CSV table of C-alpha atoms in Angstrom, one decimal:
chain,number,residue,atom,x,y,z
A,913,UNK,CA,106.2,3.9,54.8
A,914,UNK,CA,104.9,7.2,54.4
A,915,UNK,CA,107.4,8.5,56.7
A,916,UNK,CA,106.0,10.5,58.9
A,917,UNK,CA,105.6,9.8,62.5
A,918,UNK,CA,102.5,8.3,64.4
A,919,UNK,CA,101.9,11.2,66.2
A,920,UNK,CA,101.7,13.2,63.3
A,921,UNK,CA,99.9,10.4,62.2
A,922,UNK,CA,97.1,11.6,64.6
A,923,UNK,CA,97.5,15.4,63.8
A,924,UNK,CA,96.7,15.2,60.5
A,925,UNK,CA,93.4,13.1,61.2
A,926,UNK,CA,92.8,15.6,63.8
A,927,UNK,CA,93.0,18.1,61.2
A,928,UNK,CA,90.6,15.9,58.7
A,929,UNK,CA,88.3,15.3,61.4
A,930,UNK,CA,87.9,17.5,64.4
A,931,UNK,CA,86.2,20.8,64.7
A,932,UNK,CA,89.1,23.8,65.2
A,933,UNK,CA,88.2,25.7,68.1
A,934,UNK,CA,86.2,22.5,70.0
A,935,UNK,CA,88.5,21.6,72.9
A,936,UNK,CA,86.1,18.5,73.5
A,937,UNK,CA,85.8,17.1,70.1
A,938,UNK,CA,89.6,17.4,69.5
A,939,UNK,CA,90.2,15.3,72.3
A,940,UNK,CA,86.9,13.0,71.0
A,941,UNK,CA,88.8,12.9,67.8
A,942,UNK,CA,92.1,11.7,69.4
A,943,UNK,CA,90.0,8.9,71.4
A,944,UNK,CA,88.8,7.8,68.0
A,945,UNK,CA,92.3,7.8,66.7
A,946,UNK,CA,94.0,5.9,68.9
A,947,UNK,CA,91.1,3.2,69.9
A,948,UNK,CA,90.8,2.2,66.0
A,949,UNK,CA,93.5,3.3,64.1
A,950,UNK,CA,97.2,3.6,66.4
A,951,UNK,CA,97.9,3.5,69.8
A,952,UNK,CA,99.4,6.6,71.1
A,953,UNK,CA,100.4,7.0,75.2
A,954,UNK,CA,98.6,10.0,76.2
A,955,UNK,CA,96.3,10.1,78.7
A,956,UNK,CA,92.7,8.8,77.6
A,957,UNK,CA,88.6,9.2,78.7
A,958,UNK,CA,89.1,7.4,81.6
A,959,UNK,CA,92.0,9.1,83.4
A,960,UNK,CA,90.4,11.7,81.9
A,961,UNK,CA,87.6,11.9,83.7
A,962,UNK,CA,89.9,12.1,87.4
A,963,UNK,CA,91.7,15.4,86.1
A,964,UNK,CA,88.4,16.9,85.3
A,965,UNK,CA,87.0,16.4,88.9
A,966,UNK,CA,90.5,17.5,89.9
A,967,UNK,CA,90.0,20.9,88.1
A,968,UNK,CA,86.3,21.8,88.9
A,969,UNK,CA,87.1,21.1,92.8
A,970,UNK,CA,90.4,22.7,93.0
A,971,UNK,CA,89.9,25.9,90.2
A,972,UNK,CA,93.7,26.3,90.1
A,973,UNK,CA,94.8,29.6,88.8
A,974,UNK,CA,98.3,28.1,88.0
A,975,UNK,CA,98.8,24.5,86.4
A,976,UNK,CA,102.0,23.0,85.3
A,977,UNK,CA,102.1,19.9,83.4
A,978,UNK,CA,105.3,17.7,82.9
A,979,UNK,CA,105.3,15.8,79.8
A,980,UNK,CA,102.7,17.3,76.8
A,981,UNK,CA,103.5,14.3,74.4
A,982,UNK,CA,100.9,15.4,71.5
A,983,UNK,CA,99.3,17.6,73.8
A,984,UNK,CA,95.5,15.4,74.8
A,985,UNK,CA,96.2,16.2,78.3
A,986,UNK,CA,97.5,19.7,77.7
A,987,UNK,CA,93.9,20.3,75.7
A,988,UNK,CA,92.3,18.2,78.5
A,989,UNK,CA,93.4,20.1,81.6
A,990,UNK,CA,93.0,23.9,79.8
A,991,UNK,CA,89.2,23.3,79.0
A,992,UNK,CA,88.7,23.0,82.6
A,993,UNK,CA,90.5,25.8,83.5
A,994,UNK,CA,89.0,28.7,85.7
A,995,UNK,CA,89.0,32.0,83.7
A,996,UNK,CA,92.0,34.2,84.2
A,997,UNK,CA,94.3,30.8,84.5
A,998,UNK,CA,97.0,29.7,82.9
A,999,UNK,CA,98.6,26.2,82.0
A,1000,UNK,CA,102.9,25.8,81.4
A,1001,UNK,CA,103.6,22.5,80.1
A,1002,UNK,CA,107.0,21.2,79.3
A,1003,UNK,CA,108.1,18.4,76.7
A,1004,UNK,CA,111.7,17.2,76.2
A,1005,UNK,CA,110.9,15.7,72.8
A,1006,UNK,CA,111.0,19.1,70.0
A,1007,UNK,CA,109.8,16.4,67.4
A,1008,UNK,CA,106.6,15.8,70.0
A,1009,UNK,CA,106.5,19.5,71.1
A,1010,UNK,CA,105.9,20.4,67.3
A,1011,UNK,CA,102.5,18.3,67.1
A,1012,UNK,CA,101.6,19.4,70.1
A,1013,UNK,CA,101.8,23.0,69.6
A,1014,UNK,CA,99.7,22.3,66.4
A,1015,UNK,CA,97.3,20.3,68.5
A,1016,UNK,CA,97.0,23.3,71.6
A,1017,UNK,CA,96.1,26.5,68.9
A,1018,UNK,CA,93.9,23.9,66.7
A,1019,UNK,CA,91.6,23.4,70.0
A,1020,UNK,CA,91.4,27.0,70.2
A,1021,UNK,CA,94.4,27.9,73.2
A,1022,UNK,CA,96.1,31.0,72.8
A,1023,UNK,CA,99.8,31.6,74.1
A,1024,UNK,CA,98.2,33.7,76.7
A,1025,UNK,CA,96.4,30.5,78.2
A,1026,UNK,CA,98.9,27.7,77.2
A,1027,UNK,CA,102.3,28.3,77.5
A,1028,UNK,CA,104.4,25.2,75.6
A,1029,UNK,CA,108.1,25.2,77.2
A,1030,UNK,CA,110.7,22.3,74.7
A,1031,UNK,CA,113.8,20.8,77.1
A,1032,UNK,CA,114.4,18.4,79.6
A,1033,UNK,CA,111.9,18.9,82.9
A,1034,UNK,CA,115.4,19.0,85.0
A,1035,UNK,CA,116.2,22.2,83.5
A,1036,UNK,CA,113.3,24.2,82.7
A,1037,UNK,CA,111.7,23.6,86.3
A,1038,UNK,CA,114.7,25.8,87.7
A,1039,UNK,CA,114.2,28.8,85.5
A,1040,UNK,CA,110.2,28.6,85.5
A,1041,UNK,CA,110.0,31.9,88.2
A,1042,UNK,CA,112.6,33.6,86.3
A,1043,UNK,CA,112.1,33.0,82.6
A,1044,UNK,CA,108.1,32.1,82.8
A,1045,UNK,CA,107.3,34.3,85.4
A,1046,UNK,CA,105.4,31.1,87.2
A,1047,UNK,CA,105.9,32.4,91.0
A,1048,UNK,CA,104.0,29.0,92.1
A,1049,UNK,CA,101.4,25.9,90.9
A,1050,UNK,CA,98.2,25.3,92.2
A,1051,UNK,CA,97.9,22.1,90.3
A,1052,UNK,CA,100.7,19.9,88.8
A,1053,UNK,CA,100.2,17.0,86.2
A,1054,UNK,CA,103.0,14.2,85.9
A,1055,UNK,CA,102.8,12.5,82.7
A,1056,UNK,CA,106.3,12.4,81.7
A,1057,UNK,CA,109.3,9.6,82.1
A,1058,UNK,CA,108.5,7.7,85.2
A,1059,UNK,CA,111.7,7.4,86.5
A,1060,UNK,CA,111.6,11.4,86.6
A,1061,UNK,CA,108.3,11.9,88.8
A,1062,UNK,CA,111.0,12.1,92.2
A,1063,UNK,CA,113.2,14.0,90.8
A,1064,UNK,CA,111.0,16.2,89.3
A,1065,UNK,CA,108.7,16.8,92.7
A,1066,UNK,CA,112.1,17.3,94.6
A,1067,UNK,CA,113.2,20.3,92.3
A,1068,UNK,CA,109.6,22.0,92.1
A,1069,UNK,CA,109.7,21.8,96.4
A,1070,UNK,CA,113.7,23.1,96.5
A,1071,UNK,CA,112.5,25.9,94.1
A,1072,UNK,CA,109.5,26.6,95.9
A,1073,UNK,CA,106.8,26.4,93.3
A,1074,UNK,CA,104.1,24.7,95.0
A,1075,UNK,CA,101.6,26.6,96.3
A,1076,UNK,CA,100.0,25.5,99.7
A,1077,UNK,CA,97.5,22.9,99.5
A,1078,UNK,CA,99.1,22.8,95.8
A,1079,UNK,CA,97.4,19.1,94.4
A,1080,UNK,CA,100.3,16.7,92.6
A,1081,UNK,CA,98.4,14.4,90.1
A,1082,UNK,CA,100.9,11.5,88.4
A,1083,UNK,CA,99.4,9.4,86.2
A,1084,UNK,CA,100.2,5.4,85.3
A,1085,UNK,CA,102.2,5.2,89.2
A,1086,UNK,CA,101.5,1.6,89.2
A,1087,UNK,CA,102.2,0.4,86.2
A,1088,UNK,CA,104.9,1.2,84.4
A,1089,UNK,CA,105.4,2.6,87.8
A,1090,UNK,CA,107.1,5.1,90.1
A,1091,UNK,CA,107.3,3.2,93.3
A,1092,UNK,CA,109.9,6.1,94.3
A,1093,UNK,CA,108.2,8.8,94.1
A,1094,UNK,CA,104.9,6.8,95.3
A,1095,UNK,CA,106.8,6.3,98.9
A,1096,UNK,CA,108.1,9.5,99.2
A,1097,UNK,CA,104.5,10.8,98.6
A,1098,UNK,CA,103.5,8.7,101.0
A,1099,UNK,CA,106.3,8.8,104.0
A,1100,UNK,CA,107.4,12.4,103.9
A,1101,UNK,CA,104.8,14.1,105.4
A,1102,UNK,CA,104.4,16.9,103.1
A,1103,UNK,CA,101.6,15.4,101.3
A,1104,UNK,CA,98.2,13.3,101.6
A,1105,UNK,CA,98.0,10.3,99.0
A,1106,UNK,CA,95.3,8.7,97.4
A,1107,UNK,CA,95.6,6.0,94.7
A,1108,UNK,CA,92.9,6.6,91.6
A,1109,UNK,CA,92.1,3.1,89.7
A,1110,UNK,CA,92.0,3.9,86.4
A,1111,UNK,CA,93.0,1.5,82.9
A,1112,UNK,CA,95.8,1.6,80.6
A,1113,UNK,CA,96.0,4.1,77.6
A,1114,UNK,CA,93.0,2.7,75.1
């Protein structure tokens, strides 16, 4: 009725509600949101709490997320970032990519620490050394279509921008499920998998 979408549904209570500059109570705020007022599929406290032991073991200096929705996760992995670091993350949707650049300088991320790519993961993930000037990733986060996570891992190792002992965290592999890109993980030899219990968004 109002005409507006639900993720800029969100923003603006974000904007009523959270403290600018607070990476941790924007995402607080967001929990809050989407617990009590409208569901939204971004990743959430729980899952959360995986890619913040992910960051303070690994320290990557280089982080690429696939799939920024309304940026939570984006906020998420850059407050755990090691100083000097910086995060490319890539949406498809503009319409998404708009909140979420909104979202990313409210929590207080400069361009310099969060850059937000807009088009479809197949072909920004070719031009990433060229146009970004990302040599390799330390740390990548799959939170994008699904069906995409194969794909998607297939052109970062053809284009050589893993980094060795680079760590390749996908989220909700069970269910809806990437069975795909779960056996390759697992039968290729490139990699060591482990499965992380963790519940549906909210």
């Amino acid at each position: 009725l109002t005409g507006t979408s639900r993720e800029q549904r969100a923003f603006q209570y974000l904007l009523a509600h959270a403290i600018p500059g607070d990476p941790h109570h924007i995402l607080q705020t967001f929990d809050q949101w989407c617990y009590h007022c409208e569901h939204l599929s971004c990743a959430h406290a729980m899952s959360g709490r995986i890619v913040e032991r992910v960051l303070l073991e690994r320290a990557p200096l280089r982080v690429l997320e696939l799939g920024t929705y309304c940026g939570y996760g984006t906020v998420l992995l850059a407050q755990g970032l090691p100083p000097g670091a910086r995060l490319y993350t890539i949406e498809g949707d503009p319409r998404h990519a708009a909140v979420a650049e909104k979202v990313i300088r409210l929590a207080g991320f400069s361009e310099q620490t969060v850059e937000l790519i807009v088009g479809p993961s197949e072909e920004v993930i070719p031009r990433l050394r060229e146009k970004h000037g990302l040599t390799n990733a330390n740390l990548v986060f799959m939170d994008h279509c699904k069906r995409c996570y194969l794909r998607d891992l297939r052109l970062l190792e053809s284009h050589q921008l893993l980094a060795e002992g680079a760590t390749i965290l996908a989220d909700n592999v069970l269910f809806p499920g990437a069975p795909h890109f779960l056996q390759y993980a697992k039968t290729c030899g490139k990699y060591h998998s482990k499965v992380h219990r963790a519940s549906l968004e909210y």
